[in-house]
Amino acid sequence: MTFGVLRFPGSCDEVDALRACERVAEARIVWHADTDLDGIDAVVIPGGFSYGDYLRVGAIARFAPAMERVLEFAARGGPVLGICNGFQVLCEAGLLPGALLPNEGLRFLCRQIDVEVAAAGTAWTGACREGEALSIPVKHTTGRWFAPPELLERVEGNGQVAFRYAPGDNPNGSLNDVAGISNGRGNVVGLMPHPEHAVDPLTGSSDGLKLFESAARALAAA
Amino acid sequence: MIARVLIKPKEGILDPQGKAVERALPTLGVESVGDVRVGRMVELRYEDRAELESLCEKLLVNPLIEDYEIEAVE
């Protein structure tokens, strides 16, 4: 079983993501210009500032050759996780609903936070309990998830909110305290917090590992 | 031909950049300016209007959160 971690010009969390994946499976970096995902069983799109975040966060990365392959991979039901900038890319690519806007307070946020698992039925949350709080860091400037009212209603109705910030602890003003979203099928998940930075007690928490274990478990069962 | 694509946050969407600019106004003694919205301007050369519009929808603008207009320059 092999996880692939995308690297764009401007990515900066791909090495941590790779290390996190290596705790549960084989893993390798996939360069943004690569046009095949041969042998890859799960894809992680890491955090950072792909293409300098020029124009709009995630907007240009969405057209990278590797992303075209990720779109096909996701359509076949392959597990895809977008973290922070990766989440923004997945929203821009239309794989996940909604968009990410600048934080309500305009400030860059960097702190450990409690994130509640709102849906345990996705490919990336199967090893979690619904309602379980995971201690994971956030670090972003553009993390305020937004959807127009009718889309928000559909996302909530379908149970596509995968993660929420703990009550009273929403750092960026996202609608309904949304921290992460899945697609309808549950194989594509994106979140603003960084589970790849929380895989070892040495750095304060290993709760983030559960997302990677979830995908490995889902793949092993398939 | 040259055009400017003017992009701004959709009505009703909180624009923290606009708010930050607005909060700076009183310290400048400016009282008659308000409702500030900060967007982007993209100037470009084009030949086919339909292609430009499609580029706006695909890349330059995220229609979920932004409105835009195309202004002909020459």
GROMACS .gro file of C-alpha atoms in nm, chain A residues 55-56 59-60 62-63 91-92 97-106 144 146-148 151, chain B residues 7 10 12-20 23 40 42 56 58-62 64-66:
model
   46
   55LEU     CA    1  -0.452   3.507  -0.770
   56ARG     CA    2  -0.648   3.307  -0.507
   59ALA     CA    3  -0.655   2.851  -0.782
   60ILE     CA    4  -0.349   2.780  -0.997
   62ARG     CA    5  -0.588   2.311  -0.946
   63PHE     CA    6  -0.462   2.307  -1.308
   91CYS     CA    7  -1.239   2.332  -0.318
   92GLU     CA    8  -1.103   2.522  -0.618
   97PRO     CA    9  -1.803   2.208  -0.190
   98GLY     CA   10  -1.753   2.567  -0.076
   99ALA     CA   11  -1.454   2.802  -0.069
  100LEU     CA   12  -1.197   2.929   0.181
  101LEU     CA   13  -1.194   3.301   0.264
  102PRO     CA   14  -0.951   3.513   0.468
  103ASN     CA   15  -0.987   3.465   0.844
  104GLU     CA   16  -1.247   3.689   1.004
  105GLY     CA   17  -0.975   3.856   1.213
  106LEU     CA   18  -0.734   3.885   0.916
  144ARG     CA   19  -1.283   3.060   0.680
  146PHE     CA   20  -1.789   2.947   0.324
  147ALA     CA   21  -2.083   2.823   0.119
  148PRO     CA   22  -2.395   3.008   0.003
  151LEU     CA   23  -2.515   2.479  -0.065
  229ILE     CA   24  -1.302   4.131  -0.918
  232LYS     CA   25  -1.973   3.906  -0.346
  234GLY     CA   26  -2.298   3.998   0.181
  235ILE     CA   27  -1.965   3.819   0.218
  236LEU     CA   28  -1.757   3.960   0.503
  237ASP     CA   29  -1.447   4.129   0.360
  238PRO     CA   30  -1.192   4.157   0.644
  239GLN     CA   31  -0.950   4.353   0.421
  240GLY     CA   32  -1.215   4.616   0.351
  241LYS     CA   33  -1.297   4.630   0.723
  242ALA     CA   34  -0.930   4.679   0.813
  245ARG     CA   35  -1.092   5.098   1.062
  262ARG     CA   36  -0.840   4.265  -0.743
  264VAL     CA   37  -0.633   4.193  -1.367
  278CYS     CA   38  -1.275   3.453  -1.592
  280LYS     CA   39  -1.248   2.905  -1.493
  281LEU     CA   40  -0.949   3.074  -1.333
  282LEU     CA   41  -0.958   3.448  -1.261
  283VAL     CA   42  -1.278   3.442  -1.055
  284ASN     CA   43  -1.435   3.200  -0.809
  286LEU     CA   44  -1.902   3.118  -0.542
  287ILE     CA   45  -1.741   3.408  -0.355
  288GLU     CA   46  -1.660   3.677  -0.611
   0.00000   0.00000   0.00000
